[in-house]
Coordinates of C-alpha atoms in Angstrom, one line a residue:
X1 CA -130.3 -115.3 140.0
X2 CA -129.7 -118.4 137.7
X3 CA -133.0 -119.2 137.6
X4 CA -134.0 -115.5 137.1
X5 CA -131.9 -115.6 133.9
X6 CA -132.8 -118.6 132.4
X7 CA -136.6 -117.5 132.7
X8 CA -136.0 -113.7 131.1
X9 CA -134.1 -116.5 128.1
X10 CA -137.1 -118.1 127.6
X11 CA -139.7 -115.1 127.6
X12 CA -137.3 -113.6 125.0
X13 CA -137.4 -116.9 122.9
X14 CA -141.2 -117.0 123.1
X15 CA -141.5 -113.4 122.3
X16 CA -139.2 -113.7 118.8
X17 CA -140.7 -117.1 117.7
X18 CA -144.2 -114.9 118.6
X19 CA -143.0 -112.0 115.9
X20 CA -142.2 -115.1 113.5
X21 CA -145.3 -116.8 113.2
X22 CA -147.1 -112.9 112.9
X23 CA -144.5 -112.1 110.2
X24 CA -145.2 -115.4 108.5
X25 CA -149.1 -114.7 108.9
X26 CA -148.9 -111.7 107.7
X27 CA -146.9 -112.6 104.8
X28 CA -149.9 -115.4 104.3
X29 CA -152.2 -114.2 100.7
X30 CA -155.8 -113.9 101.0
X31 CA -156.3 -117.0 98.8
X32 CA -153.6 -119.1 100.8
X33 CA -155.9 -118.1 103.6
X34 CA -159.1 -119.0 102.1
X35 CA -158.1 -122.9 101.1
X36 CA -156.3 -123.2 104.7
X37 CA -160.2 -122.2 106.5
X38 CA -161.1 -124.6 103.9
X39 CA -159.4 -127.6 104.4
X40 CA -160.2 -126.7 108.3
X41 CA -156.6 -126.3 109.3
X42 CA -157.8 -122.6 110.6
X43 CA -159.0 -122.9 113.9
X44 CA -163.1 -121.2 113.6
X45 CA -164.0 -118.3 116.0
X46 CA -162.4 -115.3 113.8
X47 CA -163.3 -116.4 110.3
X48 CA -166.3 -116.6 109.4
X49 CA -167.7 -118.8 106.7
X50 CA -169.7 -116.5 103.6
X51 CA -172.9 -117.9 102.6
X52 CA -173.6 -117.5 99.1
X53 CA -176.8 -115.6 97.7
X54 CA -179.2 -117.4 96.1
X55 CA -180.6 -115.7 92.9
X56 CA -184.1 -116.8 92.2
X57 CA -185.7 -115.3 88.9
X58 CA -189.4 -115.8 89.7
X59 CA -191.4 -114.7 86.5
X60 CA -194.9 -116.5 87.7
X61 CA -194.3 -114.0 90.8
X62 CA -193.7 -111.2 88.5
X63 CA -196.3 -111.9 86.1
X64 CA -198.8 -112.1 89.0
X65 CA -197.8 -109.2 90.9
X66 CA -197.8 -106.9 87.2
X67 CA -201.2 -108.0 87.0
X68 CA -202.3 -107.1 90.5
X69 CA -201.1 -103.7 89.7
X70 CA -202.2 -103.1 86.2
X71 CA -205.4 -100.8 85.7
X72 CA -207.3 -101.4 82.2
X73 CA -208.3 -97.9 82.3
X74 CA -207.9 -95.5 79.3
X75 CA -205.0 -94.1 78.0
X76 CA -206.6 -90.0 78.9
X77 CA -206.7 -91.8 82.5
X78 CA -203.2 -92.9 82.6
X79 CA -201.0 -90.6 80.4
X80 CA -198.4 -92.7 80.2
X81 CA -195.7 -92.7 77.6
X82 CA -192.9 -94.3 76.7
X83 CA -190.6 -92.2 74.1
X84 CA -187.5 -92.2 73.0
X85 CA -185.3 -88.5 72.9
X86 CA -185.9 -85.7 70.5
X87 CA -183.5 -85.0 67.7
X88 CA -180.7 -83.0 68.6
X89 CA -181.5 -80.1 65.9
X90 CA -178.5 -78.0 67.0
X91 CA -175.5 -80.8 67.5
X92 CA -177.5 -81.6 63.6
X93 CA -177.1 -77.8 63.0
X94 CA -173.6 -77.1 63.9
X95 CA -172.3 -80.4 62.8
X96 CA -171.4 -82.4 66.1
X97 CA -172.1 -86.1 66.4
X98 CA -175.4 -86.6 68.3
X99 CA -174.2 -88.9 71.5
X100 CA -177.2 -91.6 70.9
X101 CA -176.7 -92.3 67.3
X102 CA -172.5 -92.9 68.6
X103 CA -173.6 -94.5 71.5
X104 CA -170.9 -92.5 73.7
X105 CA -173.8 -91.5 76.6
X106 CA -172.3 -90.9 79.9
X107 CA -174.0 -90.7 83.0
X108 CA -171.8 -89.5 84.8
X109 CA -172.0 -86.0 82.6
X110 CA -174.2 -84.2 84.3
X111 CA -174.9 -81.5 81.3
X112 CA -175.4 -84.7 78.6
X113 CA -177.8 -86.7 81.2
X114 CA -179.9 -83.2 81.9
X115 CA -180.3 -82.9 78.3
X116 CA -181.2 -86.6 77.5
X117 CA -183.6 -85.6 79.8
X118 CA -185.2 -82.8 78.5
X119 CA -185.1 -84.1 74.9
X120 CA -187.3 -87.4 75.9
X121 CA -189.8 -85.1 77.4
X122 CA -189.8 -82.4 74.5
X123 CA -190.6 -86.1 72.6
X124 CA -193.4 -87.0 75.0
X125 CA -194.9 -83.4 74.6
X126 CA -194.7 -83.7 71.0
X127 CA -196.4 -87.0 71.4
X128 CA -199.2 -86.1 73.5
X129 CA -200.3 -83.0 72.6
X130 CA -201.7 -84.4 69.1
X131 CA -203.5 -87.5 70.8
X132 CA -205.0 -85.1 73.4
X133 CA -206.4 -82.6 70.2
X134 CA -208.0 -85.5 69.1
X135 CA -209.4 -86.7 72.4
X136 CA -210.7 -82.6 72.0
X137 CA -208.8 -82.1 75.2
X138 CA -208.2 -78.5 75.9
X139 CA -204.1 -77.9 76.7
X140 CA -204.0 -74.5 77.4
X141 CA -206.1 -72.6 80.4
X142 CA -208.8 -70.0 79.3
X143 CA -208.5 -66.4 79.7
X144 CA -211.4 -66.5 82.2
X145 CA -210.0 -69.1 84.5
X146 CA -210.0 -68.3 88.1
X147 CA -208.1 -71.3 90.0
X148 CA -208.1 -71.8 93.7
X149 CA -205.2 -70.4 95.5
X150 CA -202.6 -72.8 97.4
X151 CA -202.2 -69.8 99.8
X152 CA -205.0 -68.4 102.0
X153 CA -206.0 -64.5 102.1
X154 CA -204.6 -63.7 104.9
X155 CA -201.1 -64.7 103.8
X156 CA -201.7 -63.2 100.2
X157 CA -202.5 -60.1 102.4
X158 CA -199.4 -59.9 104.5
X159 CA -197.5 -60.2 101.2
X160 CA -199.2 -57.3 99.9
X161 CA -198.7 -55.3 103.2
X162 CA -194.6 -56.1 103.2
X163 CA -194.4 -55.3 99.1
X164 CA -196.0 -51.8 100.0
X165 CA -194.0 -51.4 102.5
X166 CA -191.0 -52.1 100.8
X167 CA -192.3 -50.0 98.0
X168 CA -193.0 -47.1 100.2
X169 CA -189.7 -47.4 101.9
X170 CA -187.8 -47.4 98.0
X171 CA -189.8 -44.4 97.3
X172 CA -188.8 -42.6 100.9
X173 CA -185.0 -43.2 99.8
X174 CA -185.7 -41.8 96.2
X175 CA -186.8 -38.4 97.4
X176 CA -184.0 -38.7 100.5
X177 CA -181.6 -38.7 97.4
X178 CA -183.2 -36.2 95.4
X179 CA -183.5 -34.0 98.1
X180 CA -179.3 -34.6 99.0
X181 CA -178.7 -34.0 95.1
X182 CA -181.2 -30.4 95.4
X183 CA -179.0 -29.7 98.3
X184 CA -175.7 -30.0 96.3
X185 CA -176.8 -27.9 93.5
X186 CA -178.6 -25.7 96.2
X187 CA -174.8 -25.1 97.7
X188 CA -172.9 -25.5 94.6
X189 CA -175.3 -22.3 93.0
X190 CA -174.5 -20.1 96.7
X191 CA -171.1 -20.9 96.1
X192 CA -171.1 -19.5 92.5
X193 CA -172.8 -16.7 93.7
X194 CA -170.7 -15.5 96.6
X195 CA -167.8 -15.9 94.1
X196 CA -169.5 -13.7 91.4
X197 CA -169.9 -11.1 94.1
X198 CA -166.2 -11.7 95.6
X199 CA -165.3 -10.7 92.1
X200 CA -167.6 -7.7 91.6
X201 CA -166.6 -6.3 94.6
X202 CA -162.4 -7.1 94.0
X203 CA -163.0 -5.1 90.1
X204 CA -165.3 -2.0 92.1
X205 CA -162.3 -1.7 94.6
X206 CA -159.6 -2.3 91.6
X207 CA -162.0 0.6 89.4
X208 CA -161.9 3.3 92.5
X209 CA -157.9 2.7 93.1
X210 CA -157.5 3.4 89.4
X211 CA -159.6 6.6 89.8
X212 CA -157.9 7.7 92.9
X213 CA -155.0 7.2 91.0
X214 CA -155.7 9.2 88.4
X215 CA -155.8 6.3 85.6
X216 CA -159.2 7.0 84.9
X217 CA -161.9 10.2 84.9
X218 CA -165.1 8.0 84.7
X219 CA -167.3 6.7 87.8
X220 CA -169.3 4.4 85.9
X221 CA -168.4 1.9 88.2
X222 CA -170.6 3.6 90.8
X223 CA -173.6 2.7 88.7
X224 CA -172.8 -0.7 88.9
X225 CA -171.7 -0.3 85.0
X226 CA -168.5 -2.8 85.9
X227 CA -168.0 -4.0 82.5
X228 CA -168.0 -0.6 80.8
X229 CA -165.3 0.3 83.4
X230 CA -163.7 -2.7 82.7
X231 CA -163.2 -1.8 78.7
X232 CA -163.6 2.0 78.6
X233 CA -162.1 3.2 81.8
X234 CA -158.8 2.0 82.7
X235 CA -156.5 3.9 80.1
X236 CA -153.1 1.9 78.2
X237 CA -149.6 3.3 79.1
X238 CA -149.1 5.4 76.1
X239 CA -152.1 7.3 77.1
X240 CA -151.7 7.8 80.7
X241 CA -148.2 9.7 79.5
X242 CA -149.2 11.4 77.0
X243 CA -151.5 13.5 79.3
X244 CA -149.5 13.3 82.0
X245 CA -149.1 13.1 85.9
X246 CA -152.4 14.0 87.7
X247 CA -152.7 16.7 90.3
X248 CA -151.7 14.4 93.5
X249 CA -149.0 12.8 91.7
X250 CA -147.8 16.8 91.3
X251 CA -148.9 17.5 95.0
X252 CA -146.9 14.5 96.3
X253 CA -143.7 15.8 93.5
X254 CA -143.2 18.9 95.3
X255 CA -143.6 17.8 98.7
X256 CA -141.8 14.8 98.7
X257 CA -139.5 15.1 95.8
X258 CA -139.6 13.6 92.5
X259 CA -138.3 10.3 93.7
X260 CA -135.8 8.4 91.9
X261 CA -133.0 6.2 94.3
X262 CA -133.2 6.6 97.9
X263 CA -130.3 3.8 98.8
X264 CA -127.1 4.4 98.2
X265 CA -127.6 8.3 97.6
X266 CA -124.9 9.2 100.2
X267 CA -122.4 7.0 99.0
X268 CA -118.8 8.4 97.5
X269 CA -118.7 8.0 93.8
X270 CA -115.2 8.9 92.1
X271 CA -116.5 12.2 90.9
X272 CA -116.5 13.5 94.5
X273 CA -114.1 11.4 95.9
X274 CA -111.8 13.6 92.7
X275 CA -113.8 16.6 93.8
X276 CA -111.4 18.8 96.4
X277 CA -112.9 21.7 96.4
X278 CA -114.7 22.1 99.5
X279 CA -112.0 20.9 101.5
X280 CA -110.8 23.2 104.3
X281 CA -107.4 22.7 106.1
X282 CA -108.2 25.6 108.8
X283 CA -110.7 22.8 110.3
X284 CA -109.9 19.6 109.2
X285 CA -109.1 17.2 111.5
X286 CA -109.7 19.3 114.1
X287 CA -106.4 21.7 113.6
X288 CA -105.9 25.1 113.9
X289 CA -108.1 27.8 115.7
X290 CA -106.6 29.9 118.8
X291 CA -108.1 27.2 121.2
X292 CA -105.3 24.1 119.8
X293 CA -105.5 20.5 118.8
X294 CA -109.0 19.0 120.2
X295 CA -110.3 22.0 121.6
X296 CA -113.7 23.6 121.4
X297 CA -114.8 27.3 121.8
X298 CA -116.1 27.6 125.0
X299 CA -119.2 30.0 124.6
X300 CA -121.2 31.9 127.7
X301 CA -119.0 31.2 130.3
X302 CA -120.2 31.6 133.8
X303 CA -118.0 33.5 136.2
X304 CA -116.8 32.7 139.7
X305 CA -118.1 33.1 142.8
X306 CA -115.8 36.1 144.0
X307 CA -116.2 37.8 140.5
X308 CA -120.3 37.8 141.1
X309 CA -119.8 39.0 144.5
X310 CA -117.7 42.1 143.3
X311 CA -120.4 42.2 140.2
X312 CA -123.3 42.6 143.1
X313 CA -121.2 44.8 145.1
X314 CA -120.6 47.1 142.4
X315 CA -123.9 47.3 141.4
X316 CA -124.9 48.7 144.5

């Protein structure tokens, strides 16, 4: 067990004096690193030494290789310009600086290196295009020129075939929709109608109630005259009683009474509840009379049995 011990000690001390040296390592600078590897107190396997590049500016190589590839052909051969940018007219317009005169040209700006762009070949157009009038060097194509097509017929053909299609298909949904919108107006009219006729028919049925009535003594209405029945024949008020009830209002006067209140008309009022002179103490409250308190007359008595027999008897 003592020797156990004394072993786990030592692999303990190993392991902290292990952490030390990796803490000191790491504490160790790049530079302190690079004059240890070079004073060969690093031990080689991890660190490798850097060999330095060797710049060689060979202008005889150059030269020679620039003259392998040059071409003394003509200029309407080559084409080739070098130009500096066109004139910003419209940062000269409205006022701003022009970036190349301040030298502030950033490449990183995609909008100002697109324009620098542009501008040095609006400059090489400009250039060109007077050298090539006087080569007598047509720039523009004739109205009569028939090039050669990058695409073949048949494709051309298909292309044609799908636009017609597509055409035809864009015309097929026009008239779809046309069609819905007639259908709309189509319903929208029927429903007008029926609700014209729904009213003629509610004014004809209003017109004959009036004459039945007695409001009115004109069947224009029958004619279909509905707006002369609507203005002449339905009389005001005033009219109606200045000339008075018509003969079924009369006929249903004397058969039914002139009307008036129906509820309430046998209730007691204090007029006749004052009013005494009806009253009868022979019969009220059911006094008096030769048959007592209570009792009712007894008419058409039948007799016995022994009084009909003497009644038969006798009769014989």
């Amino acid at each position: 067990l003592a020797f156990v011990d004394c072993k786990m000690e030592d692999v303990e001390d190993d392991l902290q004096l292990g952490f030390e040296s990796e803490e000191e390592d790491a504490d160790l600078s790049d530079g302190e690193l690079q004059e240890a590897f070079s004073k060969g107190e690093l031990k080689p396997g991890l660190n490798i030494p850097l060999q330095e590049k060797k710049i060689v500016n060979n202008m005889e190589g150059l030269k020679q290789c620039l003259s392998e590839l040059r071409k003394k052909l003509p200029w309407l051969e080559r084409l080739d310009l070098t130009s500096l940018p066109a004139p910003d007219i419209v940062a000269k317009a409205e006022g701003r600086p022009v970036a190349e005169e301040s030298g502030e040209i950033n490449a990183e700006d995609d909008f100002q290196r697109e324009m620098f762009f542009y501008r040095q070949a609006q400059a090489s157009v400009l250039e060109a295009l007077p050298r090539l009038h006087k080569l007598k060097i047509a720039t523009k194509r004739p109205e009569d020129y028939f090039a050669e097509m990058a695409k073949s017929d048949q494709q051309m053909q298909k292309i044609r075939t799908k636009l017609l299609a597509k055409q035809t298909a864009m015309e097929r949904s026009e008239k779809a929709k046309k069609l819905r919108e007639q259908r709309k107006y189509g319903k929208k009219v029927q429903t007008e109608v029926l609700q014209k006729r729904q009213k003629a028919k509610k004014a004809m049925m209003t017109a004959v109630k009036k004459y039945q009535k007695g409001m009115t003594d004109k069947l224009d209405f029958l004619d279909g005259d509905q707006e002369k029945g609507k203005k002449g024949d339905s009389l005001s008020k005033p009219v109606m009683n200045q000339r008075g009830p018509s003969a079924k209002r009369k006929y249903k006067d004397q058969k039914f009474g002139f009307g008036g209140k129906k509820r309430g008309s046998k209730w007691n009022t204090k007029e006749s509840y004052d009013d005494v002179s009806g009253f009868k103490a022979k019969f009220a409250h059911g006094k008096g009379g030769k048959f007592g308190k209570g009792r009712k007359q007894k008419s058409n008595k039948r007799p016995g049995k022994e009084v009909r027999k003497k009644m038969k008897n006798r009769s014989r």
